[in-house]
Coordinates of C-alpha atoms and ligand atoms in Angstrom, one line a residue:
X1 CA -4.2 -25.0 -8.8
X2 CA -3.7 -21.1 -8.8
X3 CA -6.9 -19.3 -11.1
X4 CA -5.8 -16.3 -13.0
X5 CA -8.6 -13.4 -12.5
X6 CA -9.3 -11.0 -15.3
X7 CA -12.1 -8.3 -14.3
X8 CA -13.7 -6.6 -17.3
X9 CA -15.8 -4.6 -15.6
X10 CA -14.7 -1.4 -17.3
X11 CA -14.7 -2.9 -20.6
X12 CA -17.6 -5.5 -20.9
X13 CA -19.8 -4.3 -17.9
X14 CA -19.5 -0.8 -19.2
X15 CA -21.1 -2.4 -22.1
X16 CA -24.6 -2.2 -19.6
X17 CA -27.2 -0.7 -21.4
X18 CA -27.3 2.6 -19.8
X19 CA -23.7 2.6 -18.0
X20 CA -21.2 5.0 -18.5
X21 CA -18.3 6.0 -16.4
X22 CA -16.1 8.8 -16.2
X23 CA -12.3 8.3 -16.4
X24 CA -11.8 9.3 -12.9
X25 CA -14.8 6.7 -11.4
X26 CA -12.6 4.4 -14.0
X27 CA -9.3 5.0 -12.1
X28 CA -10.7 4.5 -8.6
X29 CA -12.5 0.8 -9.7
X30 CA -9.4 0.5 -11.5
X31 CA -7.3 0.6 -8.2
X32 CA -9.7 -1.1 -6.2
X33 CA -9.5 -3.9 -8.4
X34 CA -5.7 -4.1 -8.0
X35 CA -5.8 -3.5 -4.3
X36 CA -7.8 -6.6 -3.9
X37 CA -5.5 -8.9 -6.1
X38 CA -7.1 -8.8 -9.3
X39 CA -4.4 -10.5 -11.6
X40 CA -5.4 -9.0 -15.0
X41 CA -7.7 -5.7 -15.3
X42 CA -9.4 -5.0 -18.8
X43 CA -9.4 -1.4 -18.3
X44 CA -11.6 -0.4 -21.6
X45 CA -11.5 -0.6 -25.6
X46 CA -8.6 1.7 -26.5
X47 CA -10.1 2.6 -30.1
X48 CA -13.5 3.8 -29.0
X49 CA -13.1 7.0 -28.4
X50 CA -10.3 10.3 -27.1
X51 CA -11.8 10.2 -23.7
X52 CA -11.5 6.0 -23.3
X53 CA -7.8 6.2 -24.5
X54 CA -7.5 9.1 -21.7
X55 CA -8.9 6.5 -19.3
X56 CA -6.6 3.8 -20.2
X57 CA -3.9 6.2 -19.8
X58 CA -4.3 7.0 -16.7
X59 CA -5.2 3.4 -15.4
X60 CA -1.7 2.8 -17.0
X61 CA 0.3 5.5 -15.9
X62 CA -0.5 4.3 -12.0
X63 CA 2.1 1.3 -11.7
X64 CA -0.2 -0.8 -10.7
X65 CA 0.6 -4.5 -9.5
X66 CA -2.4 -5.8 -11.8
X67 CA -1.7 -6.4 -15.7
X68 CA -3.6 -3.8 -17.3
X69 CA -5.4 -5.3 -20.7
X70 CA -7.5 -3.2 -24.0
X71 CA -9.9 -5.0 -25.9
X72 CA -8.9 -4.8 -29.4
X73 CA -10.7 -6.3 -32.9
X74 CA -8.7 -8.0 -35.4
X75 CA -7.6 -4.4 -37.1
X76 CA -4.2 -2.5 -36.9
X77 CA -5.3 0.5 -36.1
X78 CA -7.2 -1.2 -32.0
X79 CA -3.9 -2.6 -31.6
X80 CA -2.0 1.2 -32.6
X81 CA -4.2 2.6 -29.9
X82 CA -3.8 -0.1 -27.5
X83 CA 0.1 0.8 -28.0
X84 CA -0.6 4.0 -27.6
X85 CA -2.4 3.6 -24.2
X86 CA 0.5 1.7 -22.7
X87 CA -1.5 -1.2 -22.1
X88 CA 0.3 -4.4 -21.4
X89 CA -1.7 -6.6 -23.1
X90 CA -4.1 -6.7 -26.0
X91 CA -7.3 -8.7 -25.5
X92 CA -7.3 -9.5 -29.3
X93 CA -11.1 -10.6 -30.2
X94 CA -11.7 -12.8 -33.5
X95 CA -14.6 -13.9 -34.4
X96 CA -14.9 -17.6 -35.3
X97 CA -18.9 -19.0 -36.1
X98 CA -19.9 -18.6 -39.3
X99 CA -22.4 -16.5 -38.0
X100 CA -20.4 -13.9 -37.3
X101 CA -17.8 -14.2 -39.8
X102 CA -21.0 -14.4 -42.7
X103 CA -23.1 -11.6 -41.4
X104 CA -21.1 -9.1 -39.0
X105 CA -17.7 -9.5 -40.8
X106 CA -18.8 -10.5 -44.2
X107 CA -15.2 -12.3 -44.4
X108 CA -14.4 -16.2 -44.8
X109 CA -12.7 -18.6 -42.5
X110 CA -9.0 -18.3 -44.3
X111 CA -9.2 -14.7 -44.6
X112 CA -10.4 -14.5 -41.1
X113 CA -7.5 -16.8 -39.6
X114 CA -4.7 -14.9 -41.9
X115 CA -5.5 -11.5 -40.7
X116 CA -5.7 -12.9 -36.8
X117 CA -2.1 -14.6 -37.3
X118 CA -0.9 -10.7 -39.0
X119 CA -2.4 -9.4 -35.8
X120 CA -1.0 -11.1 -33.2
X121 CA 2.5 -11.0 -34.6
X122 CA 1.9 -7.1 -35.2
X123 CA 0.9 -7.0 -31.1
X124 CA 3.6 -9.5 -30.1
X125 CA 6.4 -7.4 -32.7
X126 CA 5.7 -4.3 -30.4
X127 CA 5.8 -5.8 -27.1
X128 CA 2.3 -6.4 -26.1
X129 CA 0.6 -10.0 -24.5
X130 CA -1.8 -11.5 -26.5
X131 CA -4.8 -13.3 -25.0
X132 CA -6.4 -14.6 -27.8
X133 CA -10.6 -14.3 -27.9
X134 CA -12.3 -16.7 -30.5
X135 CA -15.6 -15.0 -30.2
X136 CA -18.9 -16.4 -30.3
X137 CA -16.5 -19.7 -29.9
X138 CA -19.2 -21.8 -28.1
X139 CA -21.0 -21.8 -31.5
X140 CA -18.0 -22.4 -33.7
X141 CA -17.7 -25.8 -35.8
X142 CA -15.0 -27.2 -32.6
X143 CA -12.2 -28.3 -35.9
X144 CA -11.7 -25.2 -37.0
X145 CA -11.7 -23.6 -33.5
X146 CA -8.6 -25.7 -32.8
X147 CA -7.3 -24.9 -35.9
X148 CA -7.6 -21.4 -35.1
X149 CA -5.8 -21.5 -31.8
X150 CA -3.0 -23.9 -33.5
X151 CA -2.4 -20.7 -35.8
X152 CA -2.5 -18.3 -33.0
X153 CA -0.2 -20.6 -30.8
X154 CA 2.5 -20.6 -34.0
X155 CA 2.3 -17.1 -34.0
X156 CA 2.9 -16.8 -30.1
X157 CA -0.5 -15.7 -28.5
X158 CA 0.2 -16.0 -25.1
X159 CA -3.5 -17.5 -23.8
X160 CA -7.0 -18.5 -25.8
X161 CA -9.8 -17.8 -24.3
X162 CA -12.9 -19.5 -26.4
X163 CA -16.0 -16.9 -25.5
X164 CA -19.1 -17.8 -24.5
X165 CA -20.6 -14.9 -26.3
X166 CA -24.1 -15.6 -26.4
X167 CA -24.3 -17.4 -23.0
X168 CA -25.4 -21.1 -24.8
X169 CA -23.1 -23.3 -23.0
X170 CA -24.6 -25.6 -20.3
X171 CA -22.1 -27.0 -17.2
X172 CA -22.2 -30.3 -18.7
X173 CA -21.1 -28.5 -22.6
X174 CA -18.4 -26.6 -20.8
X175 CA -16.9 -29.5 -19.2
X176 CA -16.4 -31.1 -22.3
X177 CA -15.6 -28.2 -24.5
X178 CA -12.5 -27.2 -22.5
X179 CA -11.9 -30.9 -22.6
X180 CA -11.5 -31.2 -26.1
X181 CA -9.3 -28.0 -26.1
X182 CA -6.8 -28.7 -23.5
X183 CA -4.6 -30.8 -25.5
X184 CA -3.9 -27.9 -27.1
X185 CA -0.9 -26.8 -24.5
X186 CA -2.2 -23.0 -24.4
X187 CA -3.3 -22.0 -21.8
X188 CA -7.2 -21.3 -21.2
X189 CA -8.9 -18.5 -20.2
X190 CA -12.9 -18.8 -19.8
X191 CA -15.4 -16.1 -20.6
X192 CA -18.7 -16.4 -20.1
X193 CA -22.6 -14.6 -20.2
X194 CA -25.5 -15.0 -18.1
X195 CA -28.5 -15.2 -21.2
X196 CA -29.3 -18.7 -19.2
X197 CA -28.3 -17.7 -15.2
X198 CA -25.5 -20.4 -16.0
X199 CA -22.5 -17.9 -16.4
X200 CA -20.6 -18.5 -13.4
X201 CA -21.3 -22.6 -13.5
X202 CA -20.0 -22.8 -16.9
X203 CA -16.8 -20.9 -15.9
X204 CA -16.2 -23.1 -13.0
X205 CA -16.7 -26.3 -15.4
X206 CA -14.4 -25.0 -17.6
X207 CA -11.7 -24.5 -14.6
X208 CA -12.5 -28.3 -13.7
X209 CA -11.6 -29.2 -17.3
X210 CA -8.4 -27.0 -17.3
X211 CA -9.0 -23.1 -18.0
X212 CA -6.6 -21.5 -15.7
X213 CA -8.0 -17.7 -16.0
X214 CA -11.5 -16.9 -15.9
X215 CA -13.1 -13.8 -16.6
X216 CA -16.4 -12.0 -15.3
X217 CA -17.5 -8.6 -13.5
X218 CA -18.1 -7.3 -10.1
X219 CA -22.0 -7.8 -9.5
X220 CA -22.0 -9.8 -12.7
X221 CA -23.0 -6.2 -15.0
X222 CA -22.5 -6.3 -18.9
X223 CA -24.8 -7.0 -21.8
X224 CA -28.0 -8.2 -21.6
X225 CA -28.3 -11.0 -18.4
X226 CA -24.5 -9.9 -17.9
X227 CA -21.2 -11.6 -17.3
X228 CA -19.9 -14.2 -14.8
X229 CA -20.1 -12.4 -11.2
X230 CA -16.7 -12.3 -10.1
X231 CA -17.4 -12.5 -6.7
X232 CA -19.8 -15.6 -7.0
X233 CA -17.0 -17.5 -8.7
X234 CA -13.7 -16.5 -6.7
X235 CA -15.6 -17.2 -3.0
X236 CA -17.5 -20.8 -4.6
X237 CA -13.5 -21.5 -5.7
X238 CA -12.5 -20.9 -2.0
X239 CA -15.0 -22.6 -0.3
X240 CA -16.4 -25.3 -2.5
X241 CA -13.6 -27.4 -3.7
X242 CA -11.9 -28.3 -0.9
X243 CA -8.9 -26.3 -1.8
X244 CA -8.3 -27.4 -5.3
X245 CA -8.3 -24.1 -6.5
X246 CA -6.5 -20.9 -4.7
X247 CA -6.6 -16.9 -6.3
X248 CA -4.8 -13.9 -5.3
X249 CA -8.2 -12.0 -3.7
X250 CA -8.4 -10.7 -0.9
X251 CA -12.0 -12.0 0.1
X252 CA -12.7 -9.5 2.8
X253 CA -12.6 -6.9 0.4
X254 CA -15.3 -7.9 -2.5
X255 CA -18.5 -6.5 -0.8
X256 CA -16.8 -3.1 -0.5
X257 CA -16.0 -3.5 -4.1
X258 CA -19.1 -4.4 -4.9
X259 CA -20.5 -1.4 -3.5
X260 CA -18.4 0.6 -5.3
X261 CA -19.3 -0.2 -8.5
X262 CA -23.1 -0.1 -7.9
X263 CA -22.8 3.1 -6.6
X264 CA -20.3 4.1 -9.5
X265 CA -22.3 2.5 -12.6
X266 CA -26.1 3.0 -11.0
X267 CA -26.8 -0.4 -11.4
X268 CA -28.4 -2.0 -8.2
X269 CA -27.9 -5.0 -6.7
X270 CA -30.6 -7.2 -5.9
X271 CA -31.0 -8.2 -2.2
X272 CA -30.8 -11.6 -2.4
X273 CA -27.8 -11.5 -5.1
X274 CA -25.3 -13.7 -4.1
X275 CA -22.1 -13.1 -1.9
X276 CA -23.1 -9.4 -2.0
X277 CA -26.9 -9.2 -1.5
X278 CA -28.1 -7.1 1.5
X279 CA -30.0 -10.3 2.9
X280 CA -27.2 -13.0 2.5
X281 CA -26.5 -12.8 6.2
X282 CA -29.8 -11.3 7.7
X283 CA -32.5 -13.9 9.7
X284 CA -35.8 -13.0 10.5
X285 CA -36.3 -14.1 13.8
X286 CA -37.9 -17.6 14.3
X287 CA -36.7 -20.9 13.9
X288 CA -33.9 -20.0 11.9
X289 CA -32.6 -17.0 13.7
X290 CA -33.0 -19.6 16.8
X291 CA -30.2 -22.0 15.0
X292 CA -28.0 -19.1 13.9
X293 CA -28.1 -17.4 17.2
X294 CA -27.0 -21.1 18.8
X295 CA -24.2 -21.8 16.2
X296 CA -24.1 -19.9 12.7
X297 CA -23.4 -22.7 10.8
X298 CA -27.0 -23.8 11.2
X299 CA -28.4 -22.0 8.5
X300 CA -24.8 -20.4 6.8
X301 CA -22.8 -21.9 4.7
X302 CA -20.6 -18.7 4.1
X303 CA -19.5 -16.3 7.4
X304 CA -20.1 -13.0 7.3
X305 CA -16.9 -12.5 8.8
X306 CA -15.1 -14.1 5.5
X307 CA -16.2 -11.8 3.0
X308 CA -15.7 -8.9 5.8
X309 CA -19.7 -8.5 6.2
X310 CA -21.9 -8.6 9.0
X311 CA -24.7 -10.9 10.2
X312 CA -28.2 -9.3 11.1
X313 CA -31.2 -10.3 12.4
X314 CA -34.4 -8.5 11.1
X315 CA -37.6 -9.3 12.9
X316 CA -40.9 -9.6 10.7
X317 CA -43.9 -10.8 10.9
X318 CA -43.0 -14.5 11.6
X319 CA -41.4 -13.4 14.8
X320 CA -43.6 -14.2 18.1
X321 CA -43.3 -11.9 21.4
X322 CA -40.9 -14.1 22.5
X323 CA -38.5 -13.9 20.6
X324 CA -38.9 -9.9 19.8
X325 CA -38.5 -9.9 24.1
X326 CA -34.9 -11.6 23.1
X327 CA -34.4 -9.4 20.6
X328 CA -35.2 -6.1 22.7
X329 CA -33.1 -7.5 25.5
X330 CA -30.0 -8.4 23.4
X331 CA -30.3 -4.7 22.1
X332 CA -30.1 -4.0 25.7
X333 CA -33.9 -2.4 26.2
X334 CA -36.2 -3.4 28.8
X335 CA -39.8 -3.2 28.4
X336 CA -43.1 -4.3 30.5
X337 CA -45.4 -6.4 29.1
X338 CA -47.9 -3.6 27.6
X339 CA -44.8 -2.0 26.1
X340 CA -43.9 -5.7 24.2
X341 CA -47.2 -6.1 22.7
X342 CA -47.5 -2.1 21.9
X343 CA -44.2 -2.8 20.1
X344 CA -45.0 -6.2 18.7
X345 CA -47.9 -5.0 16.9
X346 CA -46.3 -2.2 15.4
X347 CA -43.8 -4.7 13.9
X348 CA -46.9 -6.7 12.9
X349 CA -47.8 -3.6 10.9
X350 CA -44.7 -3.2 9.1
X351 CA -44.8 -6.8 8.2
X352 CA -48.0 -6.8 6.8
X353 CA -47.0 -4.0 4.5
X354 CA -43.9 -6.2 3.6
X355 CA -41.5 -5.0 5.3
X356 CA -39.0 -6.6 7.8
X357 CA -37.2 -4.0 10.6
X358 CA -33.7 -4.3 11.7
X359 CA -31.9 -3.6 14.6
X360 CA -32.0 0.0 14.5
X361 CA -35.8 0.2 13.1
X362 CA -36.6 -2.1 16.2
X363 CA -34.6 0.3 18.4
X364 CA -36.4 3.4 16.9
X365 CA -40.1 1.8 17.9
X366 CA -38.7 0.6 21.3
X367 CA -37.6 4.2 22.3
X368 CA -40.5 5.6 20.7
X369 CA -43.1 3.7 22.8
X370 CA -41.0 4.2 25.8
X371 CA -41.2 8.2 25.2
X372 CA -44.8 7.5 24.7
X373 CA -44.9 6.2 28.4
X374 CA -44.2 9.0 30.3
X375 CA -46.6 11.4 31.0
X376 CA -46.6 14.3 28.8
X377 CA -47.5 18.0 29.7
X378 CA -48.2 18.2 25.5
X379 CA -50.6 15.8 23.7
X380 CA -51.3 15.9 19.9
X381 CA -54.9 15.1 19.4
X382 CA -55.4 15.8 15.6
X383 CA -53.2 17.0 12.5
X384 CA -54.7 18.1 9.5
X385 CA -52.2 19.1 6.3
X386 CA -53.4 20.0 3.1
X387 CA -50.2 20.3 0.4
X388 CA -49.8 19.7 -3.3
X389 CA -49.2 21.5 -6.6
X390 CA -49.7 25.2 -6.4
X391 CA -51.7 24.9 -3.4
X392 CA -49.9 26.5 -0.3
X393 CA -48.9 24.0 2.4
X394 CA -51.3 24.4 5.1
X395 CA -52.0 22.7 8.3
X396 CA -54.1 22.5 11.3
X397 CA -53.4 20.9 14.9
X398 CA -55.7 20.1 18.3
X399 CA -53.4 20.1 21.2
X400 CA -53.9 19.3 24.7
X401 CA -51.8 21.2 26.5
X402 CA -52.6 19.8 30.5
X403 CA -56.4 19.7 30.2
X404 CA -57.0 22.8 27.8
X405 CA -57.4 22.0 24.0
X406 CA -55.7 24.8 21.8
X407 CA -56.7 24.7 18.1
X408 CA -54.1 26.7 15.9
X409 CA -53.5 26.7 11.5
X410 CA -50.1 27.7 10.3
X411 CA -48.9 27.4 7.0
X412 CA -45.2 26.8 5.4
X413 CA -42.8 26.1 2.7
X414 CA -43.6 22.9 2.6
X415 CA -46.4 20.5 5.0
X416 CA -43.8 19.5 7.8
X417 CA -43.1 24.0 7.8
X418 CA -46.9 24.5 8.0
X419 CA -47.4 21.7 10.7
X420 CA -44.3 22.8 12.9
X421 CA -45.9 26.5 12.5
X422 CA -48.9 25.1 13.8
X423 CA -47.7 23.4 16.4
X424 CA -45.6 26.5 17.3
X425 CA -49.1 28.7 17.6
X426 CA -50.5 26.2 20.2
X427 CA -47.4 26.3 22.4
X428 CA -46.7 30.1 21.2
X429 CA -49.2 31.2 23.8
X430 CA -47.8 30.4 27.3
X431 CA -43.7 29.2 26.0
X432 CA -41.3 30.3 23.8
X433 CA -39.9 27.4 22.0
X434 CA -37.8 27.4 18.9
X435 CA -36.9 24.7 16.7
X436 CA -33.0 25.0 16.0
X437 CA -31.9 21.8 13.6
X438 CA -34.3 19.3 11.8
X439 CA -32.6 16.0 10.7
X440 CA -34.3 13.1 8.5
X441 CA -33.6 10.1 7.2
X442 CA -35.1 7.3 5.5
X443 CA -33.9 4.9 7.8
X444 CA -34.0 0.7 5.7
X445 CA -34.6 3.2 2.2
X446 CA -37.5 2.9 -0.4
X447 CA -40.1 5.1 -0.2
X448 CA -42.2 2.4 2.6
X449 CA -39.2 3.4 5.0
X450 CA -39.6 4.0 8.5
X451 CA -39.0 8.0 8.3
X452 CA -36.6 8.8 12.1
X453 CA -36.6 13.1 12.9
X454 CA -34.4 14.2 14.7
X455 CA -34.7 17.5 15.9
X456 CA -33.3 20.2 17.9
X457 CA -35.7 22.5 19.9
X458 CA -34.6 25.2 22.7
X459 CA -36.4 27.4 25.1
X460 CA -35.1 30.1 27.8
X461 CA -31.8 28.3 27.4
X462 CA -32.0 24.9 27.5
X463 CA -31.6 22.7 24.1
X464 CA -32.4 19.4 23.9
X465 CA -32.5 16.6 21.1
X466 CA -35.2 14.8 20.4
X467 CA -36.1 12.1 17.8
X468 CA -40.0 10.8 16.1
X469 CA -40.5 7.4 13.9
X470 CA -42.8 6.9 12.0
X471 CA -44.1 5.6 8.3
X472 CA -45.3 9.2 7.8
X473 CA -42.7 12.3 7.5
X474 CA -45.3 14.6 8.9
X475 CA -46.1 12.5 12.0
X476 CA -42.4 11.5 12.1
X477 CA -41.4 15.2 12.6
X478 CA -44.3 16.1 15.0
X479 CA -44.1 13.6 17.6
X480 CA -40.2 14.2 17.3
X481 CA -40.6 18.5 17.9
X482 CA -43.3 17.7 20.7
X483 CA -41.3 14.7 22.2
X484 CA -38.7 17.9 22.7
X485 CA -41.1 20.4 23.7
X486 CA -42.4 17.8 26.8
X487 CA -38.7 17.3 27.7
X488 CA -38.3 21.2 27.9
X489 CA -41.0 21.8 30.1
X490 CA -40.2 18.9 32.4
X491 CA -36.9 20.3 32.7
X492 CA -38.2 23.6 33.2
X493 CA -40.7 21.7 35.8
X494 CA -37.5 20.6 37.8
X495 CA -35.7 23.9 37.8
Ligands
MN1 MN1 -18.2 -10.5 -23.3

C-alpha cells in the first residue's frame, strides 16, 4: 500500500511558539521537501498576511513535482487568497466538536455543515483540490462526523482528514476511529499532535485501519508537544511492517533535511530524538561498542547507512584501557603504556564532567600527549590572567626556557591577547617569534567543549602550525603557541 505524505512544516510547525521564517528560508525547505519525494507540501496560510501570500507564490511559481497545498478556514475570502497564491489545493479546515463550534465559532452544527458544503463547491468551481479537515474531529460526537464527510463527499472534496487537534487519541482509539470511517469510500488522510508523545503511533494506527495520507513535520515542530515527526513515521513504515506500506522518500535524505530546518527555524533537536538524534548511531565503547564493532546489528535496528548517516563510537567513562588501546589503534595512533593511561585518565576527566569524546576529541588528547613527550626547549610553569568587566585583560607567565625561569606580564584586548603578550616577553629576549594566524573551535559544542587552537607562529623564516586542547581557551591557546615555538627552535636546532 503506497502512503501519501503531506509535510506542513511551513504551515503547522511555523505555528512553534517562537518560529518564524523568511520567504526565502521558506522556498529552500520548500524544495528540499520536493527533492526528497514529499507528495503534498502545505506551504503556509494564504490569508495571513502580504508577506505569506508572497511566500506561497514563490513556492508555486517553482514547478515543483510536489502538490503544493494553503490552509484555508471555512471563509471565501482564505480560499480567494488561496486562488490567488496558485496553490493547487486548499486544505479547507472545519471545525466539528461542539467545543469549537459553541465557543470559537459561536455557530451551530447546520449552519456549520452548510457553509463547509458552499465552500468546497466555491474551491472545487475554481479549480482547486479539496482535502477536507474536520477539526478537533477526535472529540466530535463520531454521527455527525460522518455526516459531515457524507456532505463534503456530495459536494466533491477530494480527501477527509479527521484532525487530531488536541493530541487525545490513544493507538488503540485511532485504530478504531479510522475503522468506523472507512466505509465512507473517501479517502483518509491522518493528522495528528504530540500533547501525549503518541502522535506518530496514532498516525500509523490510523494507516493500519485505512488512512492512506498522513501528515506531520520534519523533527516533529508545531504547537505545543508538536506534530507527528515525519521522519519517525516514513522510516517505522519502511522498516517495520514488513513491506506493507511503501512512500515516495528518499530515506537517505531526511537527516539532511532535518538539519535544515533546525538550523532554519532555531529549534534544536534533542540528541537522542529519533531517526535524527546526534546519538542514534554513536556507542560508547564497552560491551556494546564490542557487539557493534563485531556485527552492527547487535545493538541497531536501523543502519546508519539507510538514512545516509554515520556510525560513531564515543569513548566515556565506561570504557576500560583496553578498549581505548583499540580505539587509538583503529584511529591509527600508537602509544606506550604511560602514554594510554596519561590519555585514559584524561578521558576519565571528561567523563566525570559528563561528557563523552569522539573520534576526533580522542585524537586531539592522543596528539596532545604525544607533543607532551618530546622534550621541549620551552616549558610553561605557571599562567596567571585576570580579565572581566572594565578591568583590562592582564596576565602573567613563569617559563622555563632550558634551565633559566623568565617571569614576564603582558596585557591585551582580551585574556588569550594578554597571555600570548606574555608569553611573547619571555621568549622576546633571546628569539624573535611572531604569531601569524590563531584558529578556535569548540570542538563536540556547548560551552563544556574541548576548546582545539590552532595556531600559526614563524621566526627567521620558518612557519609552522601548531595546535593545543584543552577544556580552557586560555590553556588551549598557550600550549598550542608554545607547542609552535619548541618546534621552531628544534628546527632552528637542526639547521
Ligand atoms: Mn495541526
Amino acid at each position: 500500500m503506497k502512503i501519501n505524505i503531506l509535510d506542513t512544516t511551513l504551515r503547522d510547525g511555523e505555528q512553534t511558539p517562537g518560529v518564524s521564517l523568511s520567504s526565502n528560508e521558506k522556498l529552500r525547505i520548500a524544495r528540499t521537501l520536493d527533492d526528497i519525494g514529499i507528495n503534498i507540501i502545505e506551504a503556509g496560510s494564504a490569508i495571513t498576511s502580504e508577506g505569506e501570500q508572497q511566500a506561497i507564490r514563490q513556492i508555486t511559481n517553482q514547478g515543483l513535482d510536489a502538490e503544493i497545498a494553503s490552509f484555508a478556514r471555512s471563509l471565501q475570502k482564505d480560499i480567494d487568497s488561496c486562488i490567488d497564491c496558485g496553490v493547487d489545493t486548499v486544505n479547507l479546515v472545519v471545525p466539528t466538536s461542539d467545543i469549537h463550534i459553541d465557543y470559537k465559532l459561536k455557530s451551530t452544527r447546520l449552519q456549520v455543515q452548510s457553509e463547509m458544503v458552499d465552500n468546497i463547491e466555491y474551491a472545487k468551481d475554481h479549480g482547486l483540490k479539496v482535502e477536507l479537515s474536520a477539526e478537533d474531529a477526535s472529540r466530535t460526537d463520531l454521527n455527525f462526523l460522518k455526516e459531515t464527510f457524507k456532505l463534503a463527499l456530495d459536494a466533491k472534496a477530494d480527501r477527509l482528514c479527521p484532525c487530531d487537534t488536541v493530541g487525545v487519541l490513544t493507538p488503540e482509539k485511532s485504530f478504531d476511529f479510522f475503522s468506523q470511517l472507512s466505509d465512507l469510500n473517501g479517502k483518509l488522510s491522518v493528522h495528528c499532535h504530540n500533547d501525549y508523545g503518541l502522535a506518530v503511533a496514532n498516525s500509523l494506527q490510523a494507516i493500519r485501519a485505512g488512512a492512506t495520507e498522513v501528515h506531520g513535520t520534519i523533527n516533529g515542530i508545531g504547537e505545543r508537544a508538536g506534530n507527528a515527526s515525519l521522519e519517525e513515521i516514513i522510516v517505522a513504515l519502511n522498516n517495520l511492517y514488513e513491506g506493507q506500506y511503501s512512500t515516495d522518500i528518499k530515506l537517505n535524505q531526511l537527516y539532511n533535511t532535518s538539519i535544515l530546518v533546525s538550523r532554519s527555524t532555531g529549534v534544536y533537536i534533542q540528541p537522542n530524538k529519533a531517526i535524527v538524534g546526534e546519538n542514534v548511531f554513536a556507542h560508547e565503547s564497552g560491551i556494546h561498542a564490542d557487539g557493534v564493532i563485531k556485527n552492527a546489528s547487535t545493538y541497531e535496528s536501523i543502519t546508519p547507512e539507510l538514512l545516509g548517516r554515520h556510525r560513531k563510537f564515543v569513548v566515556g567513562k565506561h570504557t576500560g584501557t583496553k578498549g581505548l588501546n583499540n580505539r587509538l589503534l583503529e584511529l591509527g595512533i600508537e602509544v606506550n603504556k604511560e602514554q594510554l593511561n596519561n590519555i585514559f585518565k584524561q578521558v576519565k576527566d571528561f567523563g566525570d564532567k559528563g561528557k563523552c569524546l569522539t573520534d576526533v576529541d580522542l585524537q586531539a588528547i592522543a596528539d596532545n600527549v604525544l607533543e607532551k613527550d618530546m622534550e621541549q626547549k620551552v616549558n610553561l610553569e605557571e599562567v596567571t590572567i585576570v580579565s572581566g568587566n572594565k578591568i583590562t585583560p592582564t596576565a602573567s607567565v613563569r617559563l622555563k626556557i632550558d634551565d633559566d625561569e623568565i617571569l614576564a606580564a603582558g596585557i591585551g584586548l582580551g585574556p588569550v591577547d594578554a597571555a600570548v603578550n606574555a608569553v611573547n616577553k619571555c621568549i622576546n629576549e633571546f628569539a624573535d617569534v611572531n604569531l601569524d594566524e590563531y584558529h578556535v573551535d569548540a570542538i563536540t559544542g556547548g560551552t563544556d567543549a574541548f576548546i582545539d587552537v590552532i595556531v600559526k607562529v614563524s621566526m627567521d623564516n620558518q612557519i609552522i602550525s601548531a595546535r593545543g586542547t584543552d577544556s580552557d581557551i586560555i590553556n588551549a591557546s598557550i600550549e598550542a603557541y608554545l607547542t609552535g615555538v619548541n618546534r621552531l627552535f628544534e628546527n632552528a636546532d637542526k639547521l
